[in-house]
Amino acid sequence: MKWIIGNLSFKGPDKDNVVEIGYGILPDQEGKGYTTEAVQAMTQWAFGNEDVVFIEAETEPENRASQRILEKCGFVPDGEGQEGLCFVLD
């Protein structure tokens, strides 16, 4: 049996050696560390590709949980993007 608790993907095409990561998790699975673990694994995988120099993520300003996940994974704030606050990891 398969259980889907959330999603994680790279959004859009690679541009200037930058990819954007996007994720979400079901409310009843929040706070268990699954998203942090998944983001860490995906960023490690992405940096295994020599063409990836930066990974970015955007989050709504009021979404502190998502911002904490990004910070735990080493992302740092980098202004605002099209969808909200921008974070980058290099």
Short mmCIF file of N, CA and C in Angstrom, two decimals:
data_model
loop_
_atom_site.label_atom_id
_atom_site.label_comp_id
_atom_site.label_asym_id
_atom_site.label_seq_id
_atom_site.Cartn_x
_atom_site.Cartn_y
_atom_site.Cartn_z
N MET A 1 0.83 -1.16 0.00
CA MET A 1 0.00 0.00 0.00
C MET A 1 0.89 1.24 0.00
N LYS A 2 0.53 2.25 -0.76
CA LYS A 2 1.28 3.50 -0.83
C LYS A 2 0.51 4.59 -0.08
N TRP A 3 1.26 5.40 0.62
CA TRP A 3 0.68 6.54 1.33
C TRP A 3 1.34 7.81 0.81
N ILE A 4 0.56 8.74 0.38
CA ILE A 4 1.09 10.03 -0.05
C ILE A 4 0.83 11.03 1.07
N ILE A 5 1.91 11.63 1.56
CA ILE A 5 1.76 12.60 2.65
C ILE A 5 2.10 14.02 2.22
N GLY A 6 2.65 14.15 1.02
CA GLY A 6 3.01 15.47 0.54
C GLY A 6 3.62 15.37 -0.84
N ASN A 7 4.22 16.47 -1.27
CA ASN A 7 4.89 16.48 -2.57
C ASN A 7 6.15 17.33 -2.48
N LEU A 8 7.04 17.07 -3.40
CA LEU A 8 8.31 17.79 -3.47
C LEU A 8 8.78 17.72 -4.90
N SER A 9 9.15 18.85 -5.46
CA SER A 9 9.58 18.85 -6.85
C SER A 9 10.45 20.07 -7.14
N PHE A 10 11.09 20.01 -8.29
CA PHE A 10 11.77 21.17 -8.81
C PHE A 10 10.80 21.85 -9.75
N LYS A 11 10.70 23.17 -9.64
CA LYS A 11 9.76 23.93 -10.44
C LYS A 11 10.47 24.63 -11.58
N GLY A 12 9.89 24.51 -12.75
CA GLY A 12 10.38 25.26 -13.89
C GLY A 12 11.71 24.75 -14.41
N PRO A 13 12.13 25.27 -15.54
CA PRO A 13 13.41 24.84 -16.14
C PRO A 13 14.60 25.48 -15.42
N ASP A 14 15.73 24.82 -15.54
CA ASP A 14 17.00 25.36 -15.03
C ASP A 14 17.29 26.66 -15.77
N LYS A 15 17.56 27.71 -15.00
CA LYS A 15 17.93 28.99 -15.63
C LYS A 15 19.18 29.51 -14.94
N ASP A 16 20.19 29.78 -15.69
CA ASP A 16 21.44 30.30 -15.13
C ASP A 16 21.98 29.42 -14.00
N ASN A 17 21.86 28.11 -14.17
CA ASN A 17 22.33 27.14 -13.19
C ASN A 17 21.59 27.23 -11.86
N VAL A 18 20.34 27.69 -11.90
CA VAL A 18 19.50 27.81 -10.72
C VAL A 18 18.24 26.97 -10.92
N VAL A 19 17.87 26.19 -9.92
CA VAL A 19 16.59 25.48 -9.93
C VAL A 19 15.80 25.95 -8.71
N GLU A 20 14.49 25.87 -8.82
CA GLU A 20 13.63 26.24 -7.70
C GLU A 20 12.97 24.98 -7.15
N ILE A 21 12.97 24.85 -5.84
CA ILE A 21 12.36 23.71 -5.19
C ILE A 21 11.00 24.13 -4.63
N GLY A 22 10.03 23.25 -4.73
CA GLY A 22 8.70 23.51 -4.17
C GLY A 22 8.23 22.27 -3.43
N TYR A 23 7.46 22.46 -2.37
CA TYR A 23 7.01 21.32 -1.57
C TYR A 23 5.74 21.67 -0.81
N GLY A 24 5.09 20.63 -0.34
CA GLY A 24 3.91 20.77 0.50
C GLY A 24 3.69 19.46 1.24
N ILE A 25 2.99 19.52 2.35
CA ILE A 25 2.73 18.31 3.13
C ILE A 25 1.32 18.41 3.72
N LEU A 26 0.69 17.27 3.91
CA LEU A 26 -0.64 17.26 4.50
C LEU A 26 -0.59 17.79 5.93
N PRO A 27 -1.59 18.54 6.34
CA PRO A 27 -1.57 19.14 7.68
C PRO A 27 -1.34 18.14 8.82
N ASP A 28 -1.89 16.94 8.71
CA ASP A 28 -1.72 15.98 9.80
C ASP A 28 -0.31 15.36 9.85
N GLN A 29 0.52 15.70 8.87
CA GLN A 29 1.90 15.19 8.85
C GLN A 29 2.92 16.28 9.18
N GLU A 30 2.45 17.50 9.40
CA GLU A 30 3.34 18.61 9.71
C GLU A 30 4.01 18.41 11.07
N GLY A 31 5.21 18.94 11.20
CA GLY A 31 5.92 18.91 12.49
C GLY A 31 6.61 17.60 12.80
N LYS A 32 6.69 16.70 11.84
CA LYS A 32 7.32 15.39 12.07
C LYS A 32 8.70 15.29 11.44
N GLY A 33 9.15 16.35 10.76
CA GLY A 33 10.48 16.36 10.16
C GLY A 33 10.55 15.79 8.75
N TYR A 34 9.43 15.32 8.22
CA TYR A 34 9.46 14.71 6.89
C TYR A 34 9.87 15.71 5.80
N THR A 35 9.34 16.91 5.86
CA THR A 35 9.65 17.90 4.82
C THR A 35 11.10 18.31 4.89
N THR A 36 11.61 18.54 6.09
CA THR A 36 13.03 18.90 6.25
C THR A 36 13.92 17.81 5.67
N GLU A 37 13.63 16.57 6.00
CA GLU A 37 14.43 15.44 5.49
C GLU A 37 14.35 15.35 3.97
N ALA A 38 13.17 15.54 3.42
CA ALA A 38 12.99 15.46 1.96
C ALA A 38 13.71 16.60 1.25
N VAL A 39 13.61 17.82 1.79
CA VAL A 39 14.29 18.96 1.17
C VAL A 39 15.81 18.76 1.22
N GLN A 40 16.33 18.26 2.33
CA GLN A 40 17.77 17.99 2.42
C GLN A 40 18.20 16.96 1.38
N ALA A 41 17.44 15.91 1.22
CA ALA A 41 17.78 14.88 0.23
C ALA A 41 17.73 15.42 -1.19
N MET A 42 16.70 16.21 -1.50
CA MET A 42 16.58 16.75 -2.86
C MET A 42 17.68 17.77 -3.16
N THR A 43 18.06 18.57 -2.19
CA THR A 43 19.12 19.55 -2.45
C THR A 43 20.46 18.84 -2.65
N GLN A 44 20.71 17.80 -1.87
CA GLN A 44 21.95 17.03 -2.06
C GLN A 44 21.95 16.40 -3.45
N TRP A 45 20.83 15.85 -3.85
CA TRP A 45 20.73 15.24 -5.17
C TRP A 45 20.96 16.29 -6.26
N ALA A 46 20.36 17.46 -6.12
CA ALA A 46 20.50 18.52 -7.13
C ALA A 46 21.96 18.96 -7.26
N PHE A 47 22.63 19.12 -6.13
CA PHE A 47 24.02 19.56 -6.19
C PHE A 47 24.96 18.47 -6.72
N GLY A 48 24.46 17.26 -6.85
CA GLY A 48 25.23 16.20 -7.51
C GLY A 48 25.30 16.41 -9.01
N ASN A 49 24.50 17.32 -9.52
CA ASN A 49 24.51 17.68 -10.94
C ASN A 49 25.42 18.90 -11.09
N GLU A 50 26.46 18.77 -11.86
CA GLU A 50 27.44 19.86 -11.99
C GLU A 50 26.85 21.15 -12.57
N ASP A 51 25.68 21.07 -13.20
CA ASP A 51 25.07 22.26 -13.78
C ASP A 51 24.29 23.09 -12.76
N VAL A 52 24.06 22.56 -11.56
CA VAL A 52 23.30 23.29 -10.55
C VAL A 52 24.26 24.02 -9.61
N VAL A 53 24.12 25.34 -9.56
CA VAL A 53 24.96 26.17 -8.70
C VAL A 53 24.16 26.71 -7.51
N PHE A 54 22.91 27.05 -7.74
CA PHE A 54 22.03 27.60 -6.70
C PHE A 54 20.71 26.85 -6.73
N ILE A 55 20.10 26.78 -5.56
CA ILE A 55 18.72 26.31 -5.46
C ILE A 55 17.95 27.43 -4.76
N GLU A 56 16.80 27.77 -5.30
CA GLU A 56 15.99 28.79 -4.65
C GLU A 56 14.64 28.21 -4.26
N ALA A 57 14.01 28.89 -3.32
CA ALA A 57 12.67 28.53 -2.88
C ALA A 57 11.96 29.82 -2.50
N GLU A 58 10.66 29.84 -2.70
CA GLU A 58 9.87 31.00 -2.30
C GLU A 58 8.77 30.54 -1.36
N THR A 59 8.45 31.40 -0.41
CA THR A 59 7.40 31.08 0.56
C THR A 59 6.62 32.35 0.89
N GLU A 60 5.38 32.16 1.23
CA GLU A 60 4.56 33.30 1.62
C GLU A 60 5.13 33.90 2.90
N PRO A 61 5.10 35.22 3.03
CA PRO A 61 5.70 35.87 4.21
C PRO A 61 5.17 35.36 5.55
N GLU A 62 3.90 34.97 5.60
CA GLU A 62 3.34 34.50 6.86
C GLU A 62 3.58 33.01 7.13
N ASN A 63 4.20 32.30 6.21
CA ASN A 63 4.43 30.86 6.37
C ASN A 63 5.75 30.59 7.09
N ARG A 64 5.77 30.86 8.39
CA ARG A 64 6.99 30.68 9.19
C ARG A 64 7.45 29.22 9.22
N ALA A 65 6.54 28.27 9.18
CA ALA A 65 6.93 26.86 9.21
C ALA A 65 7.80 26.53 8.00
N SER A 66 7.41 26.98 6.83
CA SER A 66 8.19 26.74 5.62
C SER A 66 9.54 27.45 5.69
N GLN A 67 9.54 28.67 6.21
CA GLN A 67 10.80 29.41 6.34
C GLN A 67 11.75 28.69 7.28
N ARG A 68 11.24 28.12 8.38
CA ARG A 68 12.09 27.38 9.31
C ARG A 68 12.67 26.14 8.65
N ILE A 69 11.88 25.47 7.83
CA ILE A 69 12.39 24.29 7.11
C ILE A 69 13.55 24.70 6.22
N LEU A 70 13.36 25.76 5.46
CA LEU A 70 14.43 26.22 4.56
C LEU A 70 15.68 26.60 5.35
N GLU A 71 15.50 27.31 6.46
CA GLU A 71 16.66 27.70 7.27
C GLU A 71 17.38 26.48 7.84
N LYS A 72 16.63 25.47 8.30
CA LYS A 72 17.25 24.24 8.81
C LYS A 72 18.07 23.54 7.72
N CYS A 73 17.64 23.72 6.48
CA CYS A 73 18.32 23.07 5.35
C CYS A 73 19.44 23.94 4.78
N GLY A 74 19.74 25.07 5.41
CA GLY A 74 20.86 25.90 4.99
C GLY A 74 20.53 27.03 4.04
N PHE A 75 19.26 27.19 3.69
CA PHE A 75 18.86 28.30 2.83
C PHE A 75 18.95 29.61 3.61
N VAL A 76 19.25 30.68 2.89
CA VAL A 76 19.30 32.01 3.51
C VAL A 76 18.35 32.95 2.75
N PRO A 77 17.75 33.90 3.47
CA PRO A 77 16.85 34.85 2.81
C PRO A 77 17.57 35.65 1.73
N ASP A 78 16.85 35.92 0.64
CA ASP A 78 17.43 36.66 -0.48
C ASP A 78 16.39 37.56 -1.13
N GLY A 79 15.71 38.36 -0.31
CA GLY A 79 14.76 39.31 -0.86
C GLY A 79 13.40 38.70 -1.15
N GLU A 80 12.74 39.25 -2.15
CA GLU A 80 11.42 38.78 -2.53
C GLU A 80 11.42 38.32 -3.97
N GLY A 81 10.63 37.28 -4.22
CA GLY A 81 10.47 36.76 -5.57
C GLY A 81 9.07 37.03 -6.06
N GLN A 82 8.66 36.32 -7.09
CA GLN A 82 7.34 36.52 -7.67
C GLN A 82 6.23 35.98 -6.78
N GLU A 83 6.55 34.96 -5.95
CA GLU A 83 5.53 34.31 -5.14
C GLU A 83 5.65 34.61 -3.65
N GLY A 84 6.64 35.37 -3.24
CA GLY A 84 6.82 35.67 -1.83
C GLY A 84 8.28 35.85 -1.47
N LEU A 85 8.61 35.54 -0.23
CA LEU A 85 10.00 35.66 0.23
C LEU A 85 10.86 34.64 -0.50
N CYS A 86 12.04 35.06 -0.90
CA CYS A 86 12.96 34.19 -1.64
C CYS A 86 14.08 33.74 -0.72
N PHE A 87 14.42 32.45 -0.79
CA PHE A 87 15.54 31.87 -0.05
C PHE A 87 16.44 31.18 -1.06
N VAL A 88 17.76 31.18 -0.80
CA VAL A 88 18.69 30.52 -1.71
C VAL A 88 19.66 29.63 -0.94
N LEU A 89 20.15 28.64 -1.64
CA LEU A 89 21.16 27.73 -1.12
C LEU A 89 22.20 27.56 -2.20
N ASP A 90 23.48 27.75 -1.83
CA ASP A 90 24.54 27.53 -2.82
C ASP A 90 25.62 26.64 -2.26
#
